[in-house]
């Protein structure tokens, strides 16, 4: 079946730099996308979401970009902090009566102080 | 307001036993979904309930079942436990309309020995 995938399994960035985490999705029917952050021993924490009728959405220090043409999603974190160290998951929902999220494998972000 | 609450947080069971996990959604949320997270398979969708009705079901054997009560609280049950059922079981809640933000609890860590 179709699934969400990630380009980079690990990412190390210097504190204060910007981070970019990428995600490729293959289901063209997906119309809702979410980024989650998961710290060790905890459940996924909602970061930001975007619907397919948008190509960019900004939150506090985070920006999600959606490129439907190439089925690509990215999460940008500005001025990365040690507290940003975690595993980041993208998830998609195909809508059309489905309430299921399909998750990517995750990218581990390590922030170097 | 309180987030998604899952109990118990940790439990150890023996092969062949059964287990029941509980989830209390965010107040006002009528949709509850369950996911299994393992290092090998990542986050996988189990099922989703809305107003006591199962709307979606993932590709898990019939040993995995769930239900939702009139107060939106949900339980999931796994019968005849196998070693491979060891995982973090996550509950998530939302208002239940597609595109609504989905929030996760901290999960229940199940170890089968």
PDB file of C-alpha atoms in Angstrom:
ATOM      1  CA  UNK A   1       0.000   0.000   0.000  1.00  0.00           C
ATOM      2  CA  UNK A   2       0.965   3.622  -0.190  1.00  0.00           C
ATOM      3  CA  UNK A   3       2.793   5.114   2.730  1.00  0.00           C
ATOM      4  CA  UNK A   4       4.607   8.144   4.028  1.00  0.00           C
ATOM      5  CA  UNK A   5       8.384   8.044   3.937  1.00  0.00           C
ATOM      6  CA  UNK A   6      11.247  10.182   5.142  1.00  0.00           C
ATOM      7  CA  UNK A   7      14.392  11.150   3.263  1.00  0.00           C
ATOM      8  CA  UNK A   8      16.698  11.424   6.286  1.00  0.00           C
ATOM      9  CA  UNK A   9      16.566   9.085   9.277  1.00  0.00           C
ATOM     10  CA  UNK A  10      18.947  11.221  11.412  1.00  0.00           C
ATOM     11  CA  UNK A  11      19.796  14.887  11.484  1.00  0.00           C
ATOM     12  CA  UNK A  12      22.368  16.686  13.633  1.00  0.00           C
ATOM     13  CA  UNK A  13      22.330  20.469  13.828  1.00  0.00           C
ATOM     14  CA  UNK A  14      24.165  23.093  15.800  1.00  0.00           C
ATOM     15  CA  UNK A  15      22.201  24.968  18.413  1.00  0.00           C
ATOM     16  CA  UNK A  16      20.887  28.178  16.927  1.00  0.00           C
ATOM     17  CA  UNK A  17      20.895  26.897  13.356  1.00  0.00           C
ATOM     18  CA  UNK A  18      17.748  26.177  11.369  1.00  0.00           C
ATOM     19  CA  UNK A  19      16.621  22.571  10.896  1.00  0.00           C
ATOM     20  CA  UNK A  20      14.793  21.130   7.928  1.00  0.00           C
ATOM     21  CA  UNK A  21      13.134  17.733   8.172  1.00  0.00           C
ATOM     22  CA  UNK A  22      11.758  16.244   4.974  1.00  0.00           C
ATOM     23  CA  UNK A  23       8.984  13.814   4.206  1.00  0.00           C
ATOM     24  CA  UNK A  24       7.828  12.226   0.960  1.00  0.00           C
ATOM     25  CA  UNK A  25       4.325  10.908   0.604  1.00  0.00           C
ATOM     26  CA  UNK A  26       3.015   8.735  -2.161  1.00  0.00           C
ATOM     27  CA  UNK A  27      -0.745   8.915  -1.727  1.00  0.00           C
ATOM     28  CA  UNK A  28      -1.994  11.707  -3.950  1.00  0.00           C
ATOM     29  CA  UNK A  29      -5.382  11.451  -2.244  1.00  0.00           C
ATOM     30  CA  UNK A  30      -3.968  12.664   1.086  1.00  0.00           C
ATOM     31  CA  UNK A  31      -5.470  15.981   2.049  1.00  0.00           C
ATOM     32  CA  UNK A  32      -4.285  16.583   5.594  1.00  0.00           C
ATOM     33  CA  UNK A  33      -0.798  16.394   7.008  1.00  0.00           C
ATOM     34  CA  UNK A  34       0.540  16.655  10.550  1.00  0.00           C
ATOM     35  CA  UNK A  35       3.977  16.892  12.093  1.00  0.00           C
ATOM     36  CA  UNK A  36       4.544  15.336  15.496  1.00  0.00           C
ATOM     37  CA  UNK A  37       7.491  15.474  17.883  1.00  0.00           C
ATOM     38  CA  UNK A  38       8.157  12.506  20.104  1.00  0.00           C
ATOM     39  CA  UNK A  39      10.583  12.660  22.996  1.00  0.00           C
ATOM     40  CA  UNK A  40      11.942   9.530  24.588  1.00  0.00           C
ATOM     41  CA  UNK A  41       9.331   7.753  26.668  1.00  0.00           C
ATOM     42  CA  UNK A  42       6.532  10.095  25.682  1.00  0.00           C
ATOM     43  CA  UNK A  43       3.662  10.144  23.248  1.00  0.00           C
ATOM     44  CA  UNK A  44       3.730  12.134  19.988  1.00  0.00           C
ATOM     45  CA  UNK A  45       3.221  15.842  20.527  1.00  0.00           C
ATOM     46  CA  UNK A  46       1.366  17.862  17.895  1.00  0.00           C
ATOM     47  CA  UNK A  47       3.554  20.513  16.279  1.00  0.00           C
ATOM     48  CA  UNK A  48       1.744  21.838  13.237  1.00  0.00           C
ATOM     49  CA  UNK A  49      -0.629  20.705  10.537  1.00  0.00           C
ATOM     50  CA  UNK A  50      -1.474  21.722   6.996  1.00  0.00           C
ATOM     51  CA  UNK A  51      -4.302  20.997   4.621  1.00  0.00           C
ATOM     52  CA  UNK A  52      -3.847  20.228   0.978  1.00  0.00           C
ATOM     53  CA  UNK A  53      -5.342  23.544  -0.122  1.00  0.00           C
ATOM     54  CA  UNK A  54      -2.358  25.332   1.420  1.00  0.00           C
ATOM     55  CA  UNK A  55       1.336  25.236   0.576  1.00  0.00           C
ATOM     56  CA  UNK A  56       2.761  26.909   3.658  1.00  0.00           C
ATOM     57  CA  UNK A  57       1.803  27.355   7.260  1.00  0.00           C
ATOM     58  CA  UNK A  58       3.734  28.981  10.070  1.00  0.00           C
ATOM     59  CA  UNK A  59       3.706  28.455  13.795  1.00  0.00           C
ATOM     60  CA  UNK A  60       5.952  29.511  16.582  1.00  0.00           C
ATOM     61  CA  UNK A  61       9.500  28.857  15.253  1.00  0.00           C
ATOM     62  CA  UNK A  62       8.132  26.203  12.899  1.00  0.00           C
ATOM     63  CA  UNK A  63       7.029  26.292   9.288  1.00  0.00           C
ATOM     64  CA  UNK A  64       5.517  23.488   7.268  1.00  0.00           C
ATOM     65  CA  UNK A  65       5.787  23.508   3.494  1.00  0.00           C
ATOM     66  CA  UNK A  66       3.694  21.319   1.235  1.00  0.00           C
ATOM     67  CA  UNK A  67       4.559  20.678  -2.393  1.00  0.00           C
ATOM     68  CA  UNK A  68       1.777  18.616  -3.909  1.00  0.00           C
ATOM     69  CA  UNK A  69       3.423  18.515  -7.314  1.00  0.00           C
ATOM     70  CA  UNK A  70       6.267  16.349  -6.032  1.00  0.00           C
ATOM     71  CA  UNK A  71       4.373  15.011  -3.003  1.00  0.00           C
ATOM     72  CA  UNK A  72       6.811  16.487  -0.522  1.00  0.00           C
ATOM     73  CA  UNK A  73       6.371  17.868   2.963  1.00  0.00           C
ATOM     74  CA  UNK A  74       8.959  19.620   5.089  1.00  0.00           C
ATOM     75  CA  UNK A  75       9.209  20.954   8.611  1.00  0.00           C
ATOM     76  CA  UNK A  76      11.479  23.898   9.242  1.00  0.00           C
ATOM     77  CA  UNK A  77      12.530  24.729  12.784  1.00  0.00           C
ATOM     78  CA  UNK A  78      14.106  28.131  13.283  1.00  0.00           C
ATOM     79  CA  UNK A  79      16.892  28.726  15.808  1.00  0.00           C
ATOM     80  CA  UNK A  80      16.998  25.097  16.885  1.00  0.00           C
ATOM     81  CA  UNK A  81      17.314  24.581  20.621  1.00  0.00           C
ATOM     82  CA  UNK A  82      18.468  21.577  22.687  1.00  0.00           C
ATOM     83  CA  UNK A  83      14.847  21.024  23.679  1.00  0.00           C
ATOM     84  CA  UNK A  84      14.051  20.349  20.035  1.00  0.00           C
ATOM     85  CA  UNK A  85      16.027  17.105  20.174  1.00  0.00           C
ATOM     86  CA  UNK A  86      13.498  14.343  19.496  1.00  0.00           C
ATOM     87  CA  UNK A  87      12.118  12.103  16.788  1.00  0.00           C
ATOM     88  CA  UNK A  88       9.894  13.896  14.305  1.00  0.00           C
ATOM     89  CA  UNK A  89       7.122  12.132  12.424  1.00  0.00           C
ATOM     90  CA  UNK A  90       5.050  13.284   9.525  1.00  0.00           C
ATOM     91  CA  UNK A  91       1.609  11.778   9.172  1.00  0.00           C
ATOM     92  CA  UNK A  92      -1.014  11.931   6.467  1.00  0.00           C
ATOM     93  CA  UNK A  93      -4.728  11.423   6.266  1.00  0.00           C
ATOM     94  CA  UNK A  94      -6.428  10.581   3.011  1.00  0.00           C
ATOM     95  CA  UNK A  95      -9.794  11.943   4.038  1.00  0.00           C
ATOM     96  CA  UNK A  96     -12.719  10.485   2.134  1.00  0.00           C
ATOM     97  CA  UNK A  97     -14.228   8.908   5.224  1.00  0.00           C
ATOM     98  CA  UNK A  98     -10.950   7.694   6.665  1.00  0.00           C
ATOM     99  CA  UNK A  99      -9.890   8.912  10.089  1.00  0.00           C
ATOM    100  CA  UNK A 100      -6.654   6.978  10.033  1.00  0.00           C
ATOM    101  CA  UNK A 101      -3.236   8.592  10.123  1.00  0.00           C
ATOM    102  CA  UNK A 102      -0.404   6.954   8.198  1.00  0.00           C
ATOM    103  CA  UNK A 103       2.959   7.739   9.750  1.00  0.00           C
ATOM    104  CA  UNK A 104       6.430   7.939   8.318  1.00  0.00           C
ATOM    105  CA  UNK A 105       9.320   6.138   9.994  1.00  0.00           C
ATOM    106  CA  UNK A 106      10.555   9.256  11.761  1.00  0.00           C
ATOM    107  CA  UNK A 107      13.658  11.445  11.742  1.00  0.00           C
ATOM    108  CA  UNK A 108      15.808  11.779  14.820  1.00  0.00           C
ATOM    109  CA  UNK A 109      16.930  15.345  15.366  1.00  0.00           C
ATOM    110  CA  UNK A 110      19.983  15.869  17.569  1.00  0.00           C
ATOM    111  CA  UNK A 111      20.909  19.391  18.580  1.00  0.00           C
ATOM    112  CA  UNK A 112      24.569  19.994  19.339  1.00  0.00           C
ATOM    113  CA  UNK A 113      25.031  22.599  22.101  1.00  0.00           C
TER     114      UNK A 113
ATOM    115  CA  UNK B   1      -7.592  21.541  30.052  1.00  0.00           C
ATOM    116  CA  UNK B   2      -6.461  17.969  30.630  1.00  0.00           C
ATOM    117  CA  UNK B   3      -4.923  16.069  27.745  1.00  0.00           C
ATOM    118  CA  UNK B   4      -5.461  12.508  26.632  1.00  0.00           C
ATOM    119  CA  UNK B   5      -5.051  10.198  29.621  1.00  0.00           C
ATOM    120  CA  UNK B   6      -4.031   6.586  29.307  1.00  0.00           C
ATOM    121  CA  UNK B   7      -3.906   3.914  31.986  1.00  0.00           C
ATOM    122  CA  UNK B   8      -1.977   1.957  32.976  1.00  0.00           C
ATOM    123  CA  UNK B   9       1.321   3.500  31.886  1.00  0.00           C
ATOM    124  CA  UNK B  10       3.325   0.329  32.249  1.00  0.00           C
ATOM    125  CA  UNK B  11       2.380  -3.302  32.485  1.00  0.00           C
ATOM    126  CA  UNK B  12       3.889  -6.732  32.079  1.00  0.00           C
ATOM    127  CA  UNK B  13       1.850  -9.699  30.944  1.00  0.00           C
ATOM    128  CA  UNK B  14       2.538 -13.341  30.197  1.00  0.00           C
ATOM    129  CA  UNK B  15       2.013 -14.958  26.806  1.00  0.00           C
ATOM    130  CA  UNK B  16      -1.531 -16.205  26.436  1.00  0.00           C
ATOM    131  CA  UNK B  17      -3.009 -13.677  28.836  1.00  0.00           C
ATOM    132  CA  UNK B  18      -5.251 -10.817  27.831  1.00  0.00           C
ATOM    133  CA  UNK B  19      -4.922  -7.109  28.557  1.00  0.00           C
ATOM    134  CA  UNK B  20      -7.240  -4.122  28.651  1.00  0.00           C
ATOM    135  CA  UNK B  21      -5.968  -0.579  28.180  1.00  0.00           C
ATOM    136  CA  UNK B  22      -7.971   2.520  28.944  1.00  0.00           C
ATOM    137  CA  UNK B  23      -8.087   5.961  27.373  1.00  0.00           C
ATOM    138  CA  UNK B  24      -9.857   9.149  28.418  1.00  0.00           C
ATOM    139  CA  UNK B  25      -9.972  11.701  25.585  1.00  0.00           C
ATOM    140  CA  UNK B  26      -9.697  15.440  25.861  1.00  0.00           C
ATOM    141  CA  UNK B  27     -12.943  16.894  27.173  1.00  0.00           C
ATOM    142  CA  UNK B  28     -15.334  17.482  24.305  1.00  0.00           C
ATOM    143  CA  UNK B  29     -13.554  15.138  21.915  1.00  0.00           C
ATOM    144  CA  UNK B  30     -15.744  12.393  20.534  1.00  0.00           C
ATOM    145  CA  UNK B  31     -13.209  10.529  18.410  1.00  0.00           C
ATOM    146  CA  UNK B  32     -10.715   8.149  19.912  1.00  0.00           C
ATOM    147  CA  UNK B  33      -8.164   6.212  17.902  1.00  0.00           C
ATOM    148  CA  UNK B  34      -5.523   3.687  18.892  1.00  0.00           C
ATOM    149  CA  UNK B  35      -2.060   3.090  17.507  1.00  0.00           C
ATOM    150  CA  UNK B  36       0.652   0.546  18.150  1.00  0.00           C
ATOM    151  CA  UNK B  37       4.253   1.716  18.130  1.00  0.00           C
ATOM    152  CA  UNK B  38       7.185  -0.674  17.835  1.00  0.00           C
ATOM    153  CA  UNK B  39      10.796  -0.068  16.798  1.00  0.00           C
ATOM    154  CA  UNK B  40      10.400  -2.320  13.789  1.00  0.00           C
ATOM    155  CA  UNK B  41       7.009  -1.280  12.447  1.00  0.00           C
ATOM    156  CA  UNK B  42       6.758   2.276  13.693  1.00  0.00           C
ATOM    157  CA  UNK B  43       3.343   3.753  14.381  1.00  0.00           C
ATOM    158  CA  UNK B  44       0.487   1.656  13.046  1.00  0.00           C
ATOM    159  CA  UNK B  45      -3.209   2.393  13.164  1.00  0.00           C
ATOM    160  CA  UNK B  46      -5.394  -0.048  15.080  1.00  0.00           C
ATOM    161  CA  UNK B  47      -8.912   1.443  15.048  1.00  0.00           C
ATOM    162  CA  UNK B  48     -10.933   4.592  15.489  1.00  0.00           C
ATOM    163  CA  UNK B  49     -14.197   5.174  17.331  1.00  0.00           C
ATOM    164  CA  UNK B  50     -16.685   7.989  17.204  1.00  0.00           C
ATOM    165  CA  UNK B  51     -19.855   8.126  19.268  1.00  0.00           C
ATOM    166  CA  UNK B  52     -19.428   4.483  20.294  1.00  0.00           C
ATOM    167  CA  UNK B  53     -19.117   3.296  16.682  1.00  0.00           C
ATOM    168  CA  UNK B  54     -15.986   1.941  15.055  1.00  0.00           C
ATOM    169  CA  UNK B  55     -15.427   3.932  11.868  1.00  0.00           C
ATOM    170  CA  UNK B  56     -12.063   2.605  10.754  1.00  0.00           C
ATOM    171  CA  UNK B  57     -10.003  -0.482  11.461  1.00  0.00           C
ATOM    172  CA  UNK B  58      -6.359  -1.202  10.679  1.00  0.00           C
ATOM    173  CA  UNK B  59      -4.745  -4.440   9.586  1.00  0.00           C
ATOM    174  CA  UNK B  60      -4.476  -6.200  12.903  1.00  0.00           C
ATOM    175  CA  UNK B  61      -5.767  -9.668  13.835  1.00  0.00           C
ATOM    176  CA  UNK B  62      -9.071 -10.126  15.596  1.00  0.00           C
ATOM    177  CA  UNK B  63      -7.250 -10.518  18.922  1.00  0.00           C
ATOM    178  CA  UNK B  64      -7.150  -6.727  18.978  1.00  0.00           C
ATOM    179  CA  UNK B  65     -10.479  -5.167  19.790  1.00  0.00           C
ATOM    180  CA  UNK B  66     -11.807  -1.985  21.224  1.00  0.00           C
ATOM    181  CA  UNK B  67     -14.875  -0.148  22.304  1.00  0.00           C
ATOM    182  CA  UNK B  68     -16.027   3.322  23.196  1.00  0.00           C
ATOM    183  CA  UNK B  69     -18.423   4.323  25.914  1.00  0.00           C
ATOM    184  CA  UNK B  70     -21.105   6.986  25.916  1.00  0.00           C
ATOM    185  CA  UNK B  71     -18.769   9.395  27.715  1.00  0.00           C
ATOM    186  CA  UNK B  72     -16.228   8.949  24.861  1.00  0.00           C
ATOM    187  CA  UNK B  73     -13.795   7.011  27.021  1.00  0.00           C
ATOM    188  CA  UNK B  74     -12.347   4.044  25.189  1.00  0.00           C
ATOM    189  CA  UNK B  75     -10.774   0.731  25.959  1.00  0.00           C
ATOM    190  CA  UNK B  76      -8.779  -1.628  23.817  1.00  0.00           C
ATOM    191  CA  UNK B  77      -8.277  -5.291  24.519  1.00  0.00           C
ATOM    192  CA  UNK B  78      -5.693  -7.733  23.292  1.00  0.00           C
ATOM    193  CA  UNK B  79      -6.437 -11.392  23.875  1.00  0.00           C
ATOM    194  CA  UNK B  80      -4.082 -14.371  23.767  1.00  0.00           C
ATOM    195  CA  UNK B  81      -1.019 -12.162  24.026  1.00  0.00           C
ATOM    196  CA  UNK B  82       2.038 -12.950  21.952  1.00  0.00           C
ATOM    197  CA  UNK B  83       5.612 -11.781  22.473  1.00  0.00           C
ATOM    198  CA  UNK B  84       5.265  -9.616  19.377  1.00  0.00           C
ATOM    199  CA  UNK B  85       2.487  -7.628  21.010  1.00  0.00           C
ATOM    200  CA  UNK B  86       5.069  -5.917  23.211  1.00  0.00           C
ATOM    201  CA  UNK B  87       4.778  -2.280  22.219  1.00  0.00           C
ATOM    202  CA  UNK B  88       3.764   1.203  23.167  1.00  0.00           C
ATOM    203  CA  UNK B  89       0.014   1.555  22.693  1.00  0.00           C
ATOM    204  CA  UNK B  90      -1.039   5.100  21.986  1.00  0.00           C
ATOM    205  CA  UNK B  91      -4.462   6.617  22.206  1.00  0.00           C
ATOM    206  CA  UNK B  92      -5.364   9.792  20.355  1.00  0.00           C
ATOM    207  CA  UNK B  93      -8.426  11.995  20.443  1.00  0.00           C
ATOM    208  CA  UNK B  94      -9.997  14.651  18.287  1.00  0.00           C
ATOM    209  CA  UNK B  95     -13.319  16.365  17.725  1.00  0.00           C
ATOM    210  CA  UNK B  96     -13.941  13.724  15.091  1.00  0.00           C
ATOM    211  CA  UNK B  97     -14.329  15.777  11.947  1.00  0.00           C
ATOM    212  CA  UNK B  98     -11.752  15.178   9.225  1.00  0.00           C
ATOM    213  CA  UNK B  99      -9.017  17.730   9.404  1.00  0.00           C
ATOM    214  CA  UNK B 100      -9.394  18.258  13.131  1.00  0.00           C
ATOM    215  CA  UNK B 101      -6.191  18.166  15.109  1.00  0.00           C
ATOM    216  CA  UNK B 102      -5.423  14.759  16.613  1.00  0.00           C
ATOM    217  CA  UNK B 103      -3.765  14.739  20.026  1.00  0.00           C
ATOM    218  CA  UNK B 104      -1.957  11.794  21.553  1.00  0.00           C
ATOM    219  CA  UNK B 105      -1.640  10.532  25.077  1.00  0.00           C
ATOM    220  CA  UNK B 106       1.600   9.360  26.672  1.00  0.00           C
ATOM    221  CA  UNK B 107       0.847   5.731  25.905  1.00  0.00           C
ATOM    222  CA  UNK B 108       0.729   2.413  27.700  1.00  0.00           C
ATOM    223  CA  UNK B 109       3.916   0.376  27.616  1.00  0.00           C
ATOM    224  CA  UNK B 110       3.062  -3.313  27.317  1.00  0.00           C
ATOM    225  CA  UNK B 111       5.704  -5.981  27.768  1.00  0.00           C
ATOM    226  CA  UNK B 112       4.772  -9.593  27.062  1.00  0.00           C
ATOM    227  CA  UNK B 113       7.051 -12.221  28.579  1.00  0.00           C
TER     228      UNK B 113
END
